[in-house]
Amino acid sequence: MSNSRLFRRISIGSAAVWLTLFALAPNLLVLSASFLTRDEAQLIAPLLTLDNYKAILDPLFMRVLAKSLYLAAGATLICLVAGYPFAYTLARMKTRFKPLLLMLVMIPFWTNSLLRTYALIFLLKAKGLISLCLLWLGIIDKPVSFMYTETAVFIGMTYTLLPFMILPLYSSVEKLDLRLLEAAGDLGASKFKIFRHITLPLTMPGIIAGCMMVFLPALGMFYIPDLLGGGKNLLVGNFIKNQFLVSRNWPMGAAASIVLTLLMLVLVWAYHSSAKRLGKKTEGTAL
Amino acid sequence: MTGDNPIIRLRNLAMRFDDTDILEDINLDIRNGEFLTLLGPSGCGKTTILRLIAGFETPTAGQVIIDGKAVNDLPANQRRVNTVFQSYALFPHMNVYDNLAFGLRMSGTPKAEIDKRVREALEMVDLKNMAGRMPARLSGGQQQRVAIARAVINKPLALLLDEPLSALDAKLRKRMQVQLKELCRELGITFVFVTHDQEEAFAMSDRVVVMNEGRIQQTGKPEEVYEEPVNLYVAKFVGETCILDGVAGFKDRETLHAMVEGSPCKLVTGRDFEADSPIRVVLRPEDIVVEATPPEGHEDQLWLPGTVRDTVYKGSTWDMIVDLDCGKEVLVTEFFNEDDDRIWQKPGDKVVVSWFKGWEVVLPDEQL
């Protein structure tokens, strides 16, 4: 009895210490830095101000924010459209290779995503694989570069984040009771209507979870627009990175990351409350 | 039963899966409006028959004919039959109302009509106040009734029920059996019911189809199947039996002269047996007579000696297990009568056992 309590205390306690040291404390530091003043010599001067937030309301930053939201939403949509059929087929397969196939989705995780992004350059550049293939097939007659375009950024983000979409989708499709689909068919629903009325609503938790897991990281993924978009397609992540490393305006960068964190919090909160409402809504309708 | 015109016909139906025969040579006519039960142990193929009728599976050979049309190539959503699943398969994200309305919405029924029929159906299964409930918040019996209402609301030609009562407790199951039977009569819809429970099958059905290992063993009214089993499998599967061994002798009209458990005896049977072929005499617990000594006037019957091992008082009946001297064990059921001045046997009593003349079923020995 006391042994298990001791174990519980140690395990919860160590996790709490870890989170306090490496998550809470840094965030508090960022939060306080965002209210301080920039200093050439020491990076931050201990002078309270709201100027950093005022600067952020500047249209320049707003444009960056809008562009980030656009790129992240686009990447999320592409991941969803590409990932859903894949996850569905995988979860429905009756083969003993299923764990292996799922493993293949995971394997890219084991390589650093920065390295994988560099590898993409070799596919997308003018003398890259894609261009050469198209040349060889006679579809184009001179080398085409996909580098430094919005398309390249979408390709990079989708490639990096696709597994985050597939895994939650896979688990929600796998939980789907096949007899419900049979029952819907039995009651006269066509394949499309079965999907629309049964499969889609029942896998919605997976869809939402997958979208969150792609959309939120996509907002801050600065190195992909840097490498593949040539810095033309700035994300909030790039803006923050630039404030810290290029302009050396730490308070400004801190303020931008606080805004980004708040934005994500709002999205997570919206997700939770909508999930709750969905659960409640279905309860009281009809009569 | 309304008429003899079959609503569903199965013609030489066969089903193979992974080189295993699941169904072989199934021929069955299901009459319009009847309550038909497919009865058999698990894995006998009864559920597969239901799935073939519903359209969830395609037969390897043979034909499914619904309402005069071959429907082998028709998908489930275009067949005018509805299924009540063993697990109910209620849509968990829809409330009771929407579950019931699903089929009607799929067929494009006008809203007002849907509303009217859903309310009628809710009334029918006694769930008027549950329309807004989610399935997860209903009891097992309520879910069951929603599943039935969701199927019958579409006015199908036949309702297919796949062991729908197996998840309910005994008392509720009994009540649902009665309700289902009444529903079948009231609606005039053909019910095809699948179960492995013989009592359940007998309690509800107009006709019973006994199945084993992918084949139909016998089709008939419950009393026919019980009293006149066509083979040892049916005899053993349907109810308690005591089976005596014997050898056929000569036959004189309905009377077969035979040796049963080593003693000569006369049996009543319509079947013909070759002389010296092995036979089995099938007796039901209620066929059997137990006495202390052979009563006067019945000495010509076969009286097998034995010892009472145990007695079980069951309220309406008095059961007795008797170990025969020939090694067999007999279960006897006698209807209990308080005013009866008969002496009831106690464990350890020496008795003689026989049966009411003509109640025995004589079958060839099939080495089952």
XYZ file of C-alpha atoms in Angstrom:
655
model
C 0.000 0.000 0.000
C 2.557 2.606 1.115
C 4.906 1.219 -1.505
C 2.509 1.999 -4.327
C 1.879 5.440 -2.862
C 5.601 6.082 -2.770
C 5.872 4.960 -6.397
C 3.022 7.249 -7.348
C 4.618 10.177 -5.584
C 7.979 9.606 -7.239
C 6.549 9.162 -10.734
C 4.162 12.109 -10.551
C 6.699 14.201 -8.681
C 9.477 13.661 -11.187
C 7.177 14.465 -14.088
C 6.049 17.619 -12.295
C 9.637 18.703 -11.658
C 10.564 17.999 -15.247
C 7.642 20.012 -16.624
C 8.279 22.899 -14.230
C 11.964 23.103 -15.121
C 11.763 22.613 -18.865
C 8.280 23.763 -19.878
C 6.832 26.155 -17.337
C 10.011 28.058 -16.469
C 11.092 28.749 -20.085
C 7.591 29.884 -20.952
C 7.525 32.209 -17.952
C 10.899 33.588 -19.069
C 9.515 34.200 -22.564
C 6.414 35.789 -21.090
C 8.410 38.193 -18.926
C 10.860 38.956 -21.741
C 7.959 40.018 -23.935
C 7.209 42.883 -21.550
C 10.810 44.114 -21.367
C 12.859 46.416 -23.559
C 15.400 45.554 -26.220
C 19.014 46.299 -25.361
C 21.927 46.296 -27.856
C 24.524 45.029 -25.424
C 22.684 42.646 -23.092
C 19.817 41.697 -25.453
C 17.214 42.541 -22.771
C 16.995 45.572 -20.517
C 14.857 45.360 -17.367
C 12.447 48.135 -18.382
C 8.745 47.296 -18.441
C 6.927 48.192 -21.664
C 4.048 47.176 -23.918
C 5.815 48.396 -27.045
C 6.530 44.861 -28.258
C 2.845 44.021 -28.441
C 2.096 47.338 -30.067
C 4.724 46.559 -32.701
C 3.124 43.222 -33.327
C -0.195 44.826 -34.240
C 1.727 46.293 -37.161
C 0.305 45.206 -40.561
C 3.614 43.544 -41.443
C 3.276 41.013 -38.677
C -0.423 40.575 -39.365
C 0.413 39.688 -42.968
C 2.919 37.119 -41.750
C 0.322 35.717 -39.403
C -2.302 35.488 -42.134
C 0.169 33.832 -44.480
C 1.118 31.300 -41.774
C -2.508 30.454 -41.140
C -3.012 30.023 -44.877
C 0.029 27.757 -45.335
C -0.762 25.717 -42.227
C -4.418 25.307 -43.184
C -3.454 24.352 -46.728
C -0.961 21.759 -45.521
C -3.575 20.389 -43.103
C -6.139 20.050 -45.862
C -3.673 18.291 -48.190
C -2.652 15.937 -45.362
C -6.298 15.144 -44.618
C -7.206 14.459 -48.244
C -4.081 12.353 -48.766
C -4.123 10.677 -45.357
C -7.775 9.661 -44.989
C -8.004 7.127 -47.827
C -4.604 5.772 -46.839
C -5.490 5.407 -43.152
C -8.893 3.936 -44.054
C -7.454 1.336 -46.408
C -4.693 0.443 -43.974
C -7.066 0.047 -41.025
C -9.480 -2.067 -43.072
C -6.873 -4.393 -44.554
C -7.120 -8.009 -43.542
C -3.435 -8.819 -43.680
C -0.883 -9.793 -41.123
C 1.436 -7.199 -42.666
C -0.626 -4.408 -41.126
C 1.841 -3.668 -38.287
C 4.661 -3.642 -40.853
C 2.803 -1.201 -43.105
C 2.053 1.028 -40.151
C 5.731 0.856 -39.267
C 6.599 2.140 -42.754
C 4.557 5.249 -41.978
C 6.579 5.716 -38.800
C 10.063 5.098 -40.194
C 10.602 8.629 -41.607
C 10.192 9.868 -38.018
C 13.502 8.269 -37.176
C 15.402 10.602 -39.469
C 15.793 14.210 -38.466
C 13.143 16.250 -40.268
C 15.690 18.935 -41.171
C 17.741 16.323 -43.026
C 14.622 15.074 -44.784
C 13.855 18.608 -45.866
C 17.338 18.901 -47.374
C 16.687 15.640 -49.177
C 13.544 17.143 -50.671
C 15.687 19.851 -52.289
C 17.323 17.159 -54.385
C 13.917 16.140 -55.661
C 12.578 19.611 -56.326
C 15.517 21.578 -57.764
C 16.005 22.232 -61.499
C 18.351 19.274 -61.904
C 16.397 17.301 -59.330
C 14.747 13.921 -59.738
C 11.245 15.170 -60.514
C 12.428 17.560 -63.161
C 14.646 14.891 -64.776
C 11.805 12.393 -64.804
C 9.452 14.854 -66.475
C 12.156 15.682 -69.030
C 12.734 12.015 -69.751
C 9.009 11.430 -70.161
C 8.884 14.355 -72.565
C 6.302 16.271 -70.574
C 8.599 19.285 -70.308
C 11.394 20.262 -72.659
C 13.701 22.166 -70.335
C 14.479 21.587 -66.647
C 11.937 23.039 -64.251
C 12.687 24.005 -60.693
C 10.020 23.702 -58.050
C 12.226 25.328 -55.487
C 11.339 28.580 -53.733
C 7.642 28.357 -54.540
C 4.565 28.032 -52.395
C 4.087 24.569 -53.917
C 7.476 23.520 -52.577
C 6.515 24.727 -49.104
C 3.257 22.763 -49.264
C 5.106 19.672 -50.455
C 7.629 19.966 -47.639
C 5.055 20.562 -44.902
C 2.751 17.782 -46.120
C 5.640 15.344 -46.355
C 6.862 16.141 -42.853
C 3.484 16.212 -41.129
C 1.548 13.482 -42.946
C 2.238 10.753 -40.319
C 0.715 12.990 -37.637
C -2.485 12.968 -39.679
C -2.427 9.277 -40.543
C -1.921 7.862 -37.057
C -4.980 9.388 -35.318
C -7.090 8.686 -38.411
C -5.906 5.090 -38.456
C -6.849 4.504 -34.852
C -10.303 6.023 -35.264
C -11.034 4.011 -38.417
C -9.827 0.847 -36.734
C -12.261 1.419 -33.867
C -15.136 1.769 -36.318
C -17.613 -1.103 -35.923
C -18.046 -2.747 -39.334
C -21.517 -3.924 -38.388
C -22.660 -0.307 -38.255
C -21.713 0.045 -41.916
C -23.569 -3.170 -42.696
C -26.568 -1.954 -40.719
C -26.598 1.314 -42.669
C -26.443 -0.604 -45.953
C -29.194 -2.886 -44.742
C -31.366 0.167 -44.084
C -30.938 1.292 -47.674
C -27.911 3.593 -47.607
C -25.668 3.644 -50.681
C -21.878 3.473 -50.271
C -21.603 7.243 -50.437
C -24.381 7.776 -47.900
C -22.849 5.223 -45.553
C -19.632 7.209 -45.678
C -21.389 10.540 -45.262
C -23.736 9.538 -42.421
C -21.822 6.832 -40.553
C -18.116 6.631 -41.353
C -17.426 10.359 -41.430
C -19.193 11.327 -38.175
C -17.785 8.338 -36.339
C -14.211 9.042 -37.428
C -14.597 12.773 -36.751
C -12.579 12.582 -33.496
C -9.661 11.186 -35.512
C -10.087 13.840 -38.199
C -10.087 16.654 -35.649
C -7.164 15.194 -33.703
C -5.183 14.721 -36.921
C -5.921 18.277 -38.079
C -4.787 19.693 -34.736
C -1.627 17.630 -34.830
C -0.780 18.932 -38.305
C -2.076 22.493 -38.091
C -0.444 23.527 -34.812
C 3.114 22.362 -35.589
C 2.743 23.712 -39.144
C 2.303 27.249 -37.767
C 5.749 27.229 -36.223
C 7.663 25.097 -38.698
C 10.123 27.782 -39.813
C 12.867 25.765 -41.484
C 10.694 24.399 -44.296
C 9.687 27.814 -45.722
C 13.299 28.882 -45.146
C 14.824 26.023 -47.116
C 12.156 25.282 -49.729
C 10.363 28.605 -49.963
C 13.509 30.703 -50.069
C 12.317 32.897 -47.241
C 9.636 34.410 -49.451
C 6.860 32.595 -47.654
C 7.330 33.700 -44.075
C 5.646 31.871 -41.257
C 5.160 33.101 -37.707
C 7.900 30.641 -36.858
C 10.266 32.368 -39.284
C 9.355 35.756 -37.894
C 10.139 34.619 -34.357
C 13.374 32.969 -35.420
C 14.429 36.125 -37.257
C 13.682 38.330 -34.247
C 15.851 36.154 -32.049
C 18.729 35.300 -34.380
C 18.829 37.999 -37.083
C 17.409 41.238 -35.669
C 18.480 40.219 -32.190
C 15.275 41.731 -30.827
C 14.494 39.179 -28.148
C 11.558 40.967 -26.492
C 9.852 41.321 -29.867
C 10.395 37.633 -30.646
C 9.120 36.734 -27.205
C 5.971 38.786 -27.752
C 5.386 37.071 -31.115
C 5.768 33.626 -29.585
C 3.345 34.551 -26.805
C 0.815 35.573 -29.443
C 1.364 32.282 -31.285
C 0.985 30.284 -28.074
C -2.246 32.126 -27.247
C -3.552 31.460 -30.739
C -2.862 27.750 -30.342
C -4.493 27.738 -26.920
C -7.612 29.304 -28.408
C -7.686 26.628 -31.126
C -7.273 23.798 -28.600
C -9.976 25.328 -26.428
C -12.297 25.659 -29.439
C -11.665 22.014 -30.290
C -12.496 20.856 -26.794
C -15.612 22.923 -26.398
C -16.873 21.947 -29.850
C -16.256 18.282 -29.061
C -18.221 18.720 -25.858
C -21.018 20.553 -27.631
C -21.157 17.856 -30.296
C -21.622 15.259 -27.590
C -24.347 17.288 -25.933
C -26.067 18.401 -29.094
C -26.823 14.888 -30.252
C -28.374 14.215 -26.876
C -31.219 16.670 -26.895
C -32.359 16.990 -30.530
C -35.434 15.720 -32.293
C -37.954 16.063 -29.506
C -49.129 -18.204 -41.824
C -50.720 -16.579 -44.792
C -50.812 -18.957 -47.699
C -48.037 -21.110 -49.023
C -46.492 -18.672 -51.489
C -42.833 -18.412 -50.541
C -41.501 -14.892 -50.037
C -37.883 -16.060 -49.923
C -36.556 -19.102 -51.744
C -33.069 -20.498 -51.398
C -32.060 -22.713 -54.302
C -29.059 -25.088 -54.048
C -27.229 -22.472 -52.030
C -23.577 -23.170 -51.283
C -20.905 -21.115 -49.623
C -17.193 -21.858 -49.545
C -14.602 -19.869 -47.696
C -10.902 -20.691 -47.580
C -11.565 -24.187 -48.950
C -14.080 -24.891 -46.194
C -17.700 -25.586 -46.972
C -19.774 -23.285 -44.816
C -23.040 -24.132 -46.515
C -23.866 -27.002 -48.813
C -26.938 -27.602 -50.901
C -29.367 -25.396 -49.006
C -32.916 -25.515 -50.340
C -35.517 -23.670 -48.366
C -38.812 -21.950 -49.044
C -39.762 -19.328 -46.499
C -43.499 -18.692 -46.536
C -44.996 -15.241 -46.477
C -45.841 -14.159 -42.941
C -44.415 -17.129 -41.100
C -42.051 -17.127 -38.149
C -39.206 -19.363 -39.245
C -36.263 -20.214 -37.025
C -32.866 -21.457 -38.127
C -31.663 -23.586 -35.248
C -28.234 -25.082 -34.840
C -24.984 -24.995 -32.882
C -22.551 -22.150 -33.448
C -20.685 -22.528 -36.720
C -23.443 -24.523 -38.411
C -23.956 -21.829 -41.042
C -27.266 -20.410 -39.843
C -25.974 -16.847 -39.603
C -24.397 -17.201 -43.044
C -27.831 -18.004 -44.490
C -29.172 -14.826 -42.927
C -26.279 -12.793 -44.338
C -26.850 -14.275 -47.772
C -30.500 -13.250 -47.668
C -29.594 -9.769 -46.403
C -26.993 -9.349 -49.129
C -23.866 -9.018 -46.980
C -22.348 -12.092 -48.615
C -22.480 -13.540 -52.108
C -23.097 -17.289 -52.428
C -20.478 -19.468 -54.109
C -23.270 -21.280 -55.888
C -27.060 -21.283 -55.998
C -29.663 -18.579 -55.877
C -31.395 -16.332 -53.399
C -34.869 -15.403 -54.602
C -36.813 -12.693 -52.815
C -40.404 -12.021 -53.830
C -39.970 -13.951 -57.072
C -36.794 -12.181 -58.214
C -33.257 -13.583 -58.107
C -31.283 -11.085 -56.045
C -27.778 -12.560 -56.101
C -26.373 -9.419 -57.724
C -28.468 -6.956 -55.759
C -26.546 -5.177 -52.976
C -27.920 -5.110 -49.439
C -29.223 -1.554 -49.701
C -31.548 -2.500 -52.559
C -33.052 -5.605 -50.967
C -36.386 -5.232 -49.248
C -35.351 -7.136 -46.146
C -34.032 -5.691 -42.888
C -31.773 -7.164 -40.255
C -31.770 -6.995 -36.473
C -28.158 -7.597 -35.510
C -26.957 -9.652 -32.587
C -25.077 -6.620 -31.250
C -28.012 -4.362 -32.301
C -25.569 -2.140 -34.290
C -27.390 1.039 -33.283
C -25.680 4.160 -34.606
C -23.939 5.529 -31.501
C -23.826 9.113 -32.780
C -27.566 9.340 -33.381
C -30.370 9.434 -30.841
C -33.217 6.941 -30.865
C -35.341 9.105 -33.164
C -32.598 9.479 -35.761
C -31.756 5.792 -35.584
C -35.360 4.932 -36.379
C -35.652 7.558 -39.086
C -32.441 6.464 -40.841
C -33.970 3.939 -43.228
C -36.867 6.223 -44.148
C -34.497 9.132 -44.770
C -32.382 6.943 -47.040
C -35.429 6.113 -49.125
C -36.364 9.788 -49.389
C -39.597 9.593 -47.439
C -41.221 13.007 -46.825
C -40.465 14.559 -43.446
C -44.019 14.534 -42.116
C -44.430 10.880 -43.013
C -41.108 10.019 -41.306
C -42.222 11.807 -38.166
C -45.528 9.962 -38.114
C -43.997 6.551 -38.655
C -41.198 7.064 -36.140
C -43.754 7.992 -33.504
C -45.861 4.949 -34.353
C -42.826 2.704 -34.166
C -41.763 4.190 -30.832
C -45.244 3.583 -29.521
C -45.174 0.016 -30.797
C -41.992 -0.832 -28.880
C -43.033 1.199 -25.870
C -40.237 3.777 -26.073
C -42.274 6.954 -26.543
C -40.253 8.942 -24.014
C -36.873 7.777 -25.244
C -36.797 9.499 -28.664
C -34.077 11.933 -27.621
C -31.896 9.403 -25.823
C -28.528 8.275 -27.155
C -28.192 4.471 -27.547
C -25.400 4.313 -24.957
C -27.851 5.534 -22.329
C -30.425 2.808 -22.948
C -30.610 -0.559 -21.206
C -29.963 -3.750 -23.159
C -33.670 -4.468 -23.537
C -34.390 -0.941 -24.734
C -31.562 -1.077 -27.280
C -33.012 -4.343 -28.470
C -36.407 -2.774 -29.026
C -34.884 0.198 -30.836
C -33.049 -2.228 -33.134
C -36.292 -4.046 -33.919
C -38.222 -0.826 -34.454
C -35.466 0.540 -36.705
C -35.845 -2.523 -38.920
C -39.633 -2.941 -39.064
C -40.295 0.762 -39.621
C -39.186 0.256 -43.245
C -41.972 -2.298 -43.783
C -39.613 -4.961 -45.133
C -40.803 -8.116 -46.881
C -38.936 -10.084 -44.249
C -37.242 -9.304 -40.975
C -33.981 -11.149 -40.362
C -33.052 -11.574 -36.712
C -29.565 -12.789 -35.827
C -29.669 -14.137 -32.249
C -31.117 -10.828 -31.073
C -32.008 -12.095 -27.608
C -28.718 -13.713 -26.660
C -27.433 -10.686 -24.735
C -30.528 -10.351 -22.540
C -31.088 -11.932 -19.152
C -33.365 -14.957 -18.916
C -36.487 -13.155 -17.697
C -36.297 -10.369 -20.290
C -35.573 -12.927 -22.982
C -38.781 -14.809 -22.204
C -40.767 -11.578 -22.406
C -39.137 -10.552 -25.682
C -39.890 -13.983 -27.162
C -43.575 -13.428 -26.578
C -43.409 -9.859 -27.899
C -41.570 -10.896 -31.051
C -44.105 -13.595 -31.781
C -46.957 -11.116 -31.337
C -45.166 -8.579 -33.499
C -44.841 -11.117 -36.299
C -48.596 -11.787 -36.181
C -49.584 -8.114 -35.913
C -47.357 -6.854 -38.702
C -47.793 -9.837 -40.978
C -44.103 -9.615 -41.845
C -42.090 -12.789 -42.348
C -39.604 -13.304 -39.518
C -36.445 -15.318 -40.066
C -34.898 -15.889 -36.684
C -31.495 -17.398 -35.939
C -30.747 -19.043 -32.604
C -28.829 -21.881 -31.011
C -31.389 -22.133 -28.216
C -33.879 -24.903 -28.917
C -36.387 -23.763 -26.295
C -36.376 -20.264 -27.756
C -36.884 -21.684 -31.244
C -39.824 -23.813 -30.141
C -41.440 -21.043 -28.121
C -41.689 -18.656 -31.066
C -41.648 -20.445 -34.378
C -44.219 -21.620 -36.863
C -41.484 -23.723 -38.415
C -37.998 -24.685 -37.334
C -35.039 -25.507 -39.570
C -32.485 -27.629 -37.728
C -29.000 -27.225 -39.153
C -25.656 -28.886 -38.635
C -22.306 -28.457 -40.389
C -23.677 -26.349 -43.202
C -26.604 -28.584 -44.059
C -30.285 -28.568 -43.262
C -31.121 -31.624 -41.163
C -34.852 -31.194 -40.787
C -37.520 -28.604 -41.490
C -40.871 -28.718 -39.791
C -43.204 -27.495 -37.091
C -41.639 -27.514 -33.615
C -43.727 -30.507 -32.556
C -42.752 -32.448 -35.672
C -39.085 -31.793 -35.078
C -39.396 -32.741 -31.426
C -41.610 -35.756 -31.757
C -40.483 -37.093 -35.108
C -36.794 -36.283 -35.494
C -35.534 -37.590 -38.837
C -32.112 -38.522 -37.551
C -30.083 -38.942 -34.401
C -28.497 -35.507 -34.760
C -31.857 -33.745 -34.616
C -33.046 -36.023 -31.819
C -30.020 -35.213 -29.698
C -29.877 -31.499 -30.479
C -33.531 -30.872 -29.820
C -34.283 -31.482 -26.169
C -33.171 -34.139 -23.700
C -33.009 -37.666 -24.948
C -32.366 -41.159 -23.763
C -31.104 -43.359 -26.539
C -31.276 -47.140 -26.310
C -29.369 -49.487 -28.611
C -30.947 -52.392 -30.388
C -31.048 -54.683 -33.378
C -33.955 -54.798 -35.813
C -35.845 -58.054 -36.338
C -38.826 -58.574 -38.640
C -41.556 -56.056 -39.217
C -45.275 -56.656 -39.045
C -47.134 -53.590 -40.358
C -46.315 -50.792 -37.869
C -44.755 -53.113 -35.356
C -41.061 -53.828 -35.403
C -39.917 -56.859 -33.473
C -36.464 -56.033 -32.149
C -33.906 -56.682 -29.455
C -33.396 -53.557 -27.302
C -30.607 -53.499 -24.714
C -30.462 -57.278 -24.995
C -34.174 -58.002 -24.453
C -36.887 -58.751 -27.003
C -39.436 -56.020 -27.478
C -42.048 -54.617 -29.849
C -41.564 -51.101 -31.247
C -43.983 -48.869 -33.123
C -42.501 -47.195 -36.189
C -43.390 -46.216 -39.722
C -39.857 -46.788 -40.950
C -38.547 -49.927 -42.578
C -35.421 -51.610 -41.269
C -33.361 -54.421 -42.687
C -33.291 -57.448 -40.428
C -30.237 -57.521 -38.143
C -29.392 -53.850 -38.791
C -28.505 -51.801 -35.690
C -31.184 -49.399 -34.502
C -31.547 -46.657 -31.908
C -34.619 -46.037 -29.810
C -35.007 -42.361 -28.909
C -37.040 -41.507 -25.818
C -37.916 -38.118 -24.343
C -37.979 -37.586 -20.560
C -41.769 -37.263 -20.604
C -42.166 -40.506 -22.615
C -40.746 -42.578 -19.817
C -42.633 -44.503 -17.150
C -41.002 -45.490 -13.875
C -42.477 -48.146 -11.578
C -41.279 -50.186 -8.627
C -42.335 -53.409 -10.388
C -43.888 -54.048 -13.817
C -47.615 -53.244 -13.324
C -50.238 -55.827 -14.121
C -51.370 -55.981 -17.720
C -48.179 -54.410 -19.013
C -45.851 -57.352 -18.546
C -45.371 -57.744 -22.302
C -43.624 -54.373 -22.470
C -39.877 -54.003 -22.087
C -39.095 -53.125 -18.482
C -35.479 -52.141 -17.961
C -34.222 -52.449 -14.380
C -32.274 -49.591 -12.771
C -31.546 -47.519 -9.698
C -32.715 -43.970 -8.976
C -29.650 -41.767 -8.654
C -31.172 -38.379 -8.005
C -34.500 -36.556 -7.946
C -35.079 -32.904 -8.773
C -38.228 -31.066 -7.772
C -38.891 -28.279 -10.272
C -42.289 -27.044 -9.168
C -44.371 -28.059 -12.142
C -42.406 -31.219 -12.810
C -40.576 -33.857 -10.867
C -37.344 -34.944 -12.563
C -35.511 -38.144 -11.856
C -32.192 -39.498 -13.050
C -32.140 -43.284 -13.265
C -29.018 -45.397 -13.840
C -30.073 -48.411 -15.860
C -28.419 -51.747 -15.195
C -27.365 -51.843 -18.858
C -25.157 -48.803 -18.226
C -27.356 -46.077 -19.743
C -28.630 -43.061 -17.881
C -32.241 -41.897 -18.199
C -33.733 -38.519 -17.391
C -37.409 -38.824 -16.490
C -39.864 -35.960 -16.223
C -43.177 -36.488 -14.517
C -45.760 -33.807 -14.102
C -46.152 -33.099 -10.454
C -49.543 -33.562 -8.889
C -49.961 -32.909 -5.174
C -53.112 -34.985 -4.937
C -51.481 -37.969 -6.545
C -51.125 -40.733 -3.998
C -48.361 -42.386 -5.972
C -45.227 -43.201 -4.112
C -42.393 -41.028 -5.390
C -39.090 -42.780 -5.742
C -36.125 -41.719 -3.671
C -32.427 -41.931 -4.576
C -31.208 -45.500 -4.193
C -34.604 -47.096 -4.967
C -34.627 -50.070 -7.346
C -37.066 -49.374 -10.199
C -38.090 -50.600 -13.635
C -38.283 -48.225 -16.566
C -40.397 -48.372 -19.711
C -42.190 -45.933 -21.975
C -45.668 -45.078 -23.151
C -46.342 -47.420 -26.029
C -45.993 -45.708 -29.385
C -44.165 -42.632 -28.077
C -40.746 -43.970 -29.015
C -38.852 -42.906 -32.140
C -36.902 -45.649 -33.878
C -33.969 -44.545 -36.032
C -31.247 -46.369 -37.911
C -27.890 -46.281 -36.117
C -25.798 -43.685 -37.952
C -22.702 -43.869 -35.779
C -22.849 -40.185 -34.842
